[in-house]
Amino acid sequence: MKVVNLKQAILQAWKERWSDYQWAINMKKFFPKGATWDILNLADALLEQAMIGPSPNPLILSYLKYAISSQFDDFSRDLCIQALLDIMDMFCDRLSCHGKAEECIGLCRALLSALHWLLRCTAASAERLREGLEAGAPAAGEKQLAMCLQRLEKTLSSTKNRALLHIAKLEEASSWTAMEHSLLKLGEILANLSDPQLRSQAEHCGSLIRSIPTMLSVHSEQLHKTGFPTVHALVLLEGTMNLTGETQPLVEQLMMVKRMQHIPTPLFVLEIWKACFVGIIESPEGTEELKWTAFTFLKIPQVLVKLKKYSHGDRDFTEDVNCAFEFLLKLTPLLDKADQHCNCDCANFLLQECSKQGLLSEASVNNLMAKRALDREHAPQLKSGENANIQPNPGLILRAEPTVTNILKTMDADHSKSPEGLLGVLGHMLSGKSLDLLLAAAAATGKLKSFARKFINLNEFTTHGSEDNPKAASVRALLFDISFLMLCYVAQTYGSEVILSESRTGAEVPFFETWMQTCMPEEGKILNPDHPCFRPDSTKVESLVALLNNSSEMKLVQMKWHEACLSISAAILEILNAWENGVLAFESIQKITDNIKGKVCSLAVCAVAWLVAHVRMLGLDEREKSLQMIRQLAGPLCSENTLQFYNERVVIMSSILEHMCADVLQQTATQIKFPSTGVDTMPYWNLLPPKRPIKEVLTDIFAKVLEKGWVDSRSIHIFDTLLHMGGVYWFCNNLIKELLKETRKEHTLRAVELLYSIFCLDMPQVTLVLLGHILPGLLTDSSKWHSLMDPPGTALAKLAVWCALSSYSSHKGQASTRQKKRHREDIEDYISLFPLDDTQPSKLMRLLSSNEDDTNVLSSPTDRSMSSSLSASQLHTVNMRDPLNRVLANLFLLISSILGSRTAGPHTQFVQWFMEECVDCLEQGSRGSILQFMPFTTVSELVKVSAMSSPKVVLAITDLSLPQGRQVAAKAIAAL
């Protein structure tokens, strides 16, 4: 065989078992330098020749691959093996390729083949050594094994090589699997060797190989911090405003924060408990306190159960929860304050619940309880003696939870068979704080919607038919009234979304749903008093007016209460007109209002609902009599009541009326005394100081929160009110301005943590504003670039990435209850801001070109080749009609343009920080992440930035699930 090139030389040397002399003669043909040729000089000669040729390393590697693929598996041929190992020694830590993407992918595949061959060679050498030891010849194979392990270590210690192997694994899964089998075989052979150094070296190589598939998911956790205000504020926000929300979105949001901030699990769980106890301590007495108790003792254990599924093992998470409780027990002042507030051992109740959910072992629970019991001996005295008999809320809530289940079963029964028995159950629910307890327990365990549905069905049942029997008529009236009042109360306390059923085509909408949607006043809802819903059949209105004006009390027999509720608005209008025109005296009005609320309180609720809408439409001098009528309906009954549970029903009615009238009373500067229930029924109402600009209020409250380092429940309600009043753009823009004013690094980082949690009030809309309006405005206006300098610029980049990741990960899910409540403003039409087809430049790109001298680089997508803006999202066929997807795609186009521009400044530094934060927050692989919107061409621009020129960064920012993504990554890494 005539030797023509190195490839053939290796092949022939292997087959013919060349001697050192033959190698020297043949190598001299390829490297005519006159050197003394022998096998030991081969690597140096190859390296010397490689340095003078174009893109040599892939070529040399292809020779080696050829040798491997030619079935050179006779590892007993020492000289040939040594030749190949020397070739490998030459290239294994200095691979590069500046050719086409396909050549770079070829480099990845060849490296994987070489690694597989090297593992097999190592295994063969180890086997020979073992056999030699057994035969009493320990030197056999030892030198070759040492050489193999040295090459393995040298190859794998390079991050660049591991990154290329990572790409090769995704390109050729079967080859990777074969290589893993060889690794296992090697492990088995080496386990029988006694040399600890060789075994240790091999184990190190094995761990490096096994780390390749997960090389991007290793993040160092924050061990220097003990407080995490974002987690704290998120839990407070959820407990204060979203008790009815499903647990899964909360779990995902908390896990997102844990990942983004690299929080260790014990400290993460501790922060959740701390927030819960703070929420209980600062909650106003009454409904809010019960909500927080239910959230802490019923909902959060369920949240932890779901968080457990995200951990690596049950045992690990149980140990983390135990560790979190150990930390919590050291916060004695916090626990003592909570115990005083609740009049019980809160930690004890919590430990029992965690034990029930399998979050703690029995031994851990007993140990923790004993520690807390010892601490409590030195605690301040609990509530005074007169309160000693009052049962603590945690115990009541935990007992209420199974009661909710029993009531739901009772409500499933046929109402027509035992209405009296059902009335007895409902009557007990109205006494004391039973209703609040049951509703809080139902809300925290996800049963409130089902609870409300049962009461809607009951209310609907009472609207069909009427009785001649007075007793049956009174039971029907009471069932209607109690169900109506309960539903109103639930809607006001937990949001109308809980009441509304899913859209059903063709099905008749229940009476209460119809009334609530069209007639019930709510925050931010404007009612028209002339709406057809307030204008029912005139004959029914006349008969109701006659009935109300009758001197004798209202008859229950043959009464259809839902019709009366629909007719009462028109009846009230007639009565008001008669009063204003002097036809009726005030005494008559008193008698009429007593008749309205004397038996069925829901009539008074419907009357006041219309009066509230009516008063809004009147001039200042026209409101007096309408407000006086509201006062009469809300005041105590002058005559005697004759139906059961009247006092209990009046308490609920007063609370409903107070909520209904709050807006209109504030607008008309009117005061109405509602019967006191002993607690503040509207604890977070009217928080904004009068006659003060809302921008001042916003900056002031944010400054206080920043100084304090955490957000409390009251602040959350103020921020929510300001967001509602000012709108998303105003709210977000002004808070970002406050962030950019900060010059102290520790303050900017704290501000980011707090702002992220504040933005969770409406994260989807805030993200659209931040990424679609505020950031492009800052990045394209050179007069604002100075504000993007470090530290505020770094902080803004971090905040923008956090918001983008959170919104993108959750925007396919349902909006939370608190977000649904808010009126959606049209910040701008995102389709016109970022047009769908590329036939006209987007507004963003026009902004770019107008602010940039280098118009060729910063031109619209139409002026650039398609490949320059091609991104993974287009290959994944992501829906670009979605506003968030459009905003992300255009933001990354802007980033790409800035990186490719010849103008550097704080804005280019900001882009680098933004990308660094993306890499820091993302888990392995970019499929489905925000980076899929980044054009592929951005990668080559990014690696020119020194901080981003690492193989791990390249892997993190490219979508490796796509062939194009792997090619882009391989090309960028091979060129490093």
Tab-separated table of C-alpha atoms in Angstrom, residues 104-348:
chain	number	residue	atom	x	y	z
A	104	CYS	CA	-18.140	22.978	13.845
A	105	ILE	CA	-20.874	20.404	14.394
A	106	GLY	CA	-18.551	17.871	12.789
A	107	LEU	CA	-15.917	18.874	15.341
A	108	CYS	CA	-18.405	18.139	18.183
A	109	ARG	CA	-19.221	14.703	16.764
A	110	ALA	CA	-15.564	13.858	16.198
A	111	LEU	CA	-14.712	14.863	19.767
A	112	LEU	CA	-17.460	12.565	21.094
A	113	SER	CA	-16.084	9.686	18.980
A	114	ALA	CA	-12.575	10.392	20.277
A	115	LEU	CA	-13.823	10.443	23.875
A	116	HIS	CA	-15.642	7.134	23.388
A	117	TRP	CA	-12.505	5.550	21.887
A	118	LEU	CA	-10.390	6.904	24.722
A	119	LEU	CA	-12.761	5.392	27.318
A	120	ARG	CA	-12.608	2.018	25.588
A	121	CYS	CA	-8.820	2.272	25.424
A	122	THR	CA	-8.703	3.149	29.146
A	123	ALA	CA	-10.939	0.159	29.967
A	124	ALA	CA	-8.706	-2.168	27.899
A	125	SER	CA	-5.579	-0.836	29.627
A	126	ALA	CA	-7.190	-1.272	33.051
A	127	GLU	CA	-8.196	-4.822	32.156
A	128	ARG	CA	-4.621	-5.618	31.085
A	129	LEU	CA	-3.324	-4.162	34.340
A	130	ARG	CA	-5.737	-6.278	36.378
A	131	GLU	CA	-4.760	-9.409	34.452
A	132	GLY	CA	-1.061	-8.530	34.896
A	133	LEU	CA	-1.504	-8.125	38.631
A	134	GLU	CA	-3.202	-11.513	38.820
A	135	ALA	CA	-0.350	-13.048	36.794
A	136	GLY	CA	2.276	-11.381	38.964
A	137	ALA	CA	3.349	-8.834	36.295
A	138	PRO	CA	2.109	-5.487	37.692
A	139	ALA	CA	3.796	-3.303	35.045
A	140	ALA	CA	1.629	-4.674	32.219
A	141	GLY	CA	-0.814	-2.013	31.078
A	142	GLU	CA	-0.035	0.436	33.909
A	143	LYS	CA	1.839	2.942	31.753
A	144	GLN	CA	-0.823	2.896	29.060
A	145	LEU	CA	-3.626	3.270	31.645
A	146	ALA	CA	-1.861	6.263	33.168
A	147	MET	CA	-1.488	7.825	29.702
A	148	CYS	CA	-5.180	7.225	28.897
A	149	LEU	CA	-6.360	8.735	32.183
A	150	GLN	CA	-4.061	11.710	31.677
A	151	ARG	CA	-5.573	12.367	28.205
A	152	LEU	CA	-9.092	11.870	29.564
A	153	GLU	CA	-8.504	14.378	32.344
A	154	LYS	CA	-6.861	16.848	30.008
A	155	THR	CA	-9.721	16.595	27.477
A	156	LEU	CA	-12.506	16.849	30.052
A	157	SER	CA	-10.988	19.566	32.221
A	158	SER	CA	-11.607	22.052	29.392
A	159	THR	CA	-15.014	23.732	29.747
A	160	LYS	CA	-14.930	24.407	26.035
A	161	ASN	CA	-14.551	20.677	25.281
A	162	ARG	CA	-17.382	19.774	27.672
A	163	ALA	CA	-19.593	22.355	25.958
A	164	LEU	CA	-18.818	20.838	22.540
A	165	LEU	CA	-19.544	17.366	23.955
A	166	HIS	CA	-22.822	18.731	25.330
A	167	ILE	CA	-23.831	19.711	21.785
A	168	ALA	CA	-22.602	16.348	20.431
A	169	LYS	CA	-24.789	14.527	22.978
A	170	LEU	CA	-27.855	16.329	21.607
A	171	GLU	CA	-26.756	15.695	18.014
A	172	GLU	CA	-26.013	11.993	18.434
A	173	ALA	CA	-27.930	10.542	21.372
A	174	SER	CA	-27.061	6.944	20.414
A	175	SER	CA	-23.325	7.671	20.395
A	176	TRP	CA	-23.645	9.307	23.813
A	177	THR	CA	-25.489	6.238	25.152
A	178	ALA	CA	-22.728	3.947	23.824
A	179	MET	CA	-20.129	6.175	25.485
A	180	GLU	CA	-22.045	5.974	28.812
A	181	HIS	CA	-21.990	2.167	28.594
A	182	SER	CA	-18.207	2.287	28.136
A	183	LEU	CA	-17.962	4.564	31.177
A	184	LEU	CA	-19.944	2.072	33.274
A	185	LYS	CA	-17.709	-0.788	32.099
A	186	LEU	CA	-14.609	1.200	32.983
A	187	GLY	CA	-16.006	1.840	36.469
A	188	GLU	CA	-16.607	-1.863	37.030
A	189	ILE	CA	-13.036	-2.779	35.987
A	190	LEU	CA	-11.382	-0.007	38.033
A	191	ALA	CA	-13.379	-0.988	41.138
A	192	ASN	CA	-11.198	-4.116	41.308
A	193	LEU	CA	-7.905	-2.191	41.185
A	194	SER	CA	-6.088	-1.399	44.400
A	195	ASP	CA	-4.208	1.710	43.210
A	196	PRO	CA	-6.094	4.628	44.883
A	197	GLN	CA	-4.485	7.288	42.671
A	198	LEU	CA	-5.602	5.656	39.426
A	199	ARG	CA	-9.083	5.013	40.840
A	200	SER	CA	-9.405	8.609	42.041
A	201	GLN	CA	-8.269	9.947	38.649
A	202	ALA	CA	-10.805	7.732	36.854
A	203	GLU	CA	-13.637	8.751	39.222
A	204	HIS	CA	-12.831	12.403	38.594
A	205	CYS	CA	-13.029	11.838	34.824
A	206	GLY	CA	-16.316	9.943	35.238
A	207	SER	CA	-17.874	12.735	37.283
A	208	LEU	CA	-16.809	15.293	34.645
A	209	ILE	CA	-18.514	13.221	31.905
A	210	ARG	CA	-21.668	12.774	33.988
A	211	SER	CA	-21.765	16.530	34.644
A	212	ILE	CA	-21.900	17.373	30.902
A	213	PRO	CA	-25.707	16.974	30.472
A	214	THR	CA	-26.357	19.186	33.515
A	215	MET	CA	-23.476	21.612	33.154
A	216	LEU	CA	-25.874	24.589	32.917
A	217	SER	CA	-28.136	23.840	35.866
A	218	VAL	CA	-25.533	24.289	38.600
A	219	HIS	CA	-26.087	27.547	40.488
A	220	SER	CA	-24.459	28.558	43.747
A	221	GLU	CA	-27.039	29.334	46.426
A	222	GLN	CA	-27.003	32.535	48.463
A	223	LEU	CA	-25.594	31.489	51.799
A	224	HIS	CA	-24.646	34.980	52.984
A	225	LYS	CA	-28.234	36.259	53.155
A	226	THR	CA	-30.872	35.346	55.727
A	227	GLY	CA	-33.773	37.576	54.651
A	228	PHE	CA	-35.539	37.452	51.298
A	229	PRO	CA	-38.015	40.352	50.973
A	230	THR	CA	-39.424	39.128	47.636
A	231	VAL	CA	-40.621	35.835	49.112
A	232	HIS	CA	-41.919	37.682	52.161
A	233	ALA	CA	-43.873	40.204	50.079
A	234	LEU	CA	-45.229	37.559	47.687
A	235	VAL	CA	-46.646	35.538	50.577
A	236	LEU	CA	-48.093	38.682	52.187
A	237	LEU	CA	-49.638	39.717	48.865
A	238	GLU	CA	-51.230	36.299	48.369
A	239	GLY	CA	-52.510	36.073	51.957
A	240	THR	CA	-53.897	39.605	51.893
A	241	MET	CA	-55.493	39.690	48.456
A	242	ASN	CA	-55.806	36.219	46.955
A	243	LEU	CA	-56.859	33.628	49.522
A	244	THR	CA	-59.201	32.004	46.983
A	245	GLY	CA	-56.464	31.613	44.351
A	246	GLU	CA	-55.326	28.149	43.316
A	247	THR	CA	-52.151	26.892	44.982
A	248	GLN	CA	-50.324	25.868	41.773
A	249	PRO	CA	-49.750	29.432	40.390
A	250	LEU	CA	-48.455	30.511	43.820
A	251	VAL	CA	-46.139	27.487	43.977
A	252	GLU	CA	-44.767	28.231	40.499
A	253	GLN	CA	-44.261	31.900	41.326
A	254	LEU	CA	-42.452	31.061	44.570
A	255	MET	CA	-40.265	28.495	42.790
A	256	MET	CA	-39.459	31.072	40.115
A	257	VAL	CA	-38.250	33.493	42.817
A	258	LYS	CA	-36.298	30.710	44.548
A	259	ARG	CA	-34.515	29.872	41.281
A	260	MET	CA	-33.902	33.483	40.226
A	261	GLN	CA	-32.465	34.442	43.615
A	262	HIS	CA	-30.753	31.075	44.283
A	263	ILE	CA	-32.329	30.745	47.737
A	264	PRO	CA	-31.463	27.653	49.825
A	265	THR	CA	-34.595	25.607	50.605
A	266	PRO	CA	-34.488	25.894	54.454
A	267	LEU	CA	-34.231	29.695	54.288
A	268	PHE	CA	-36.903	29.764	51.574
A	269	VAL	CA	-39.387	27.810	53.747
A	270	LEU	CA	-38.416	29.919	56.780
A	271	GLU	CA	-39.219	33.126	54.869
A	272	ILE	CA	-42.674	31.747	53.991
A	273	TRP	CA	-43.409	31.021	57.672
A	274	LYS	CA	-42.066	34.415	58.777
A	275	ALA	CA	-44.371	36.179	56.302
A	276	CYS	CA	-47.359	34.141	57.514
A	277	PHE	CA	-46.796	35.063	61.159
A	278	VAL	CA	-46.251	38.722	60.280
A	279	GLY	CA	-49.518	38.601	58.293
A	280	ILE	CA	-51.407	37.174	61.279
A	281	ILE	CA	-49.910	39.694	63.724
A	282	GLU	CA	-50.686	42.775	61.628
A	283	SER	CA	-54.100	41.655	60.331
A	284	PRO	CA	-57.069	43.665	61.643
A	285	GLU	CA	-59.433	41.779	63.952
A	286	GLY	CA	-62.379	40.115	62.235
A	287	THR	CA	-62.604	38.717	58.716
A	288	GLU	CA	-59.017	39.665	57.751
A	289	GLU	CA	-57.581	37.890	60.784
A	290	LEU	CA	-59.575	34.736	59.982
A	291	LYS	CA	-58.419	34.886	56.357
A	292	TRP	CA	-54.781	35.027	57.454
A	293	THR	CA	-55.291	32.196	59.928
A	294	ALA	CA	-56.831	30.000	57.211
A	295	PHE	CA	-54.043	30.963	54.790
A	296	THR	CA	-51.302	30.054	57.292
A	297	PHE	CA	-52.702	26.839	58.781
A	298	LEU	CA	-54.639	25.411	55.821
A	299	LYS	CA	-53.298	26.781	52.536
A	300	ILE	CA	-49.548	27.096	53.131
A	301	PRO	CA	-49.111	23.439	54.233
A	302	GLN	CA	-50.763	22.496	50.899
A	303	VAL	CA	-48.364	24.849	49.082
A	304	LEU	CA	-45.408	23.132	50.793
A	305	VAL	CA	-46.731	19.713	49.749
A	306	LYS	CA	-46.558	20.906	46.115
A	307	LEU	CA	-43.135	22.496	46.645
A	308	LYS	CA	-41.955	19.102	47.889
A	309	LYS	CA	-42.540	17.694	44.384
A	310	TYR	CA	-39.992	20.186	43.006
A	311	SER	CA	-37.294	19.001	45.437
A	312	HIS	CA	-34.860	16.216	44.611
A	313	GLY	CA	-36.193	13.798	47.219
A	314	ASP	CA	-38.847	13.473	49.911
A	315	ARG	CA	-36.271	12.954	52.604
A	316	ASP	CA	-34.260	16.011	51.555
A	317	PHE	CA	-37.314	18.258	51.643
A	318	THR	CA	-38.458	16.885	55.024
A	319	GLU	CA	-35.013	17.695	56.407
A	320	ASP	CA	-35.200	21.188	54.876
A	321	VAL	CA	-38.618	21.811	56.479
A	322	ASN	CA	-37.258	20.574	59.823
A	323	CYS	CA	-34.268	22.892	59.426
A	324	ALA	CA	-36.619	25.817	58.601
A	325	PHE	CA	-38.592	25.159	61.801
A	326	GLU	CA	-35.343	25.015	63.805
A	327	PHE	CA	-34.546	28.507	62.475
A	328	LEU	CA	-38.123	29.669	63.126
A	329	LEU	CA	-38.025	28.592	66.765
A	330	LYS	CA	-35.050	30.907	67.244
A	331	LEU	CA	-37.278	33.863	66.271
A	332	THR	CA	-38.825	33.856	69.758
A	333	PRO	CA	-40.168	37.465	69.717
A	334	LEU	CA	-42.067	36.802	66.449
A	335	LEU	CA	-43.630	33.570	67.750
A	336	ASP	CA	-44.462	35.114	71.135
A	337	LYS	CA	-46.206	38.023	69.424
A	338	ALA	CA	-48.208	35.623	67.212
A	339	ASP	CA	-49.139	33.517	70.254
A	340	GLN	CA	-50.340	36.631	72.084
A	341	HIS	CA	-52.368	37.730	69.073
A	342	CYS	CA	-54.016	34.311	68.608
A	343	ASN	CA	-54.171	33.368	72.295
A	344	CYS	CA	-52.562	29.957	71.602
A	345	ASP	CA	-49.345	28.115	70.715
A	346	CYS	CA	-49.272	28.841	66.966
A	347	ALA	CA	-46.132	26.789	66.291
A	348	ASN	CA	-47.806	23.741	67.861
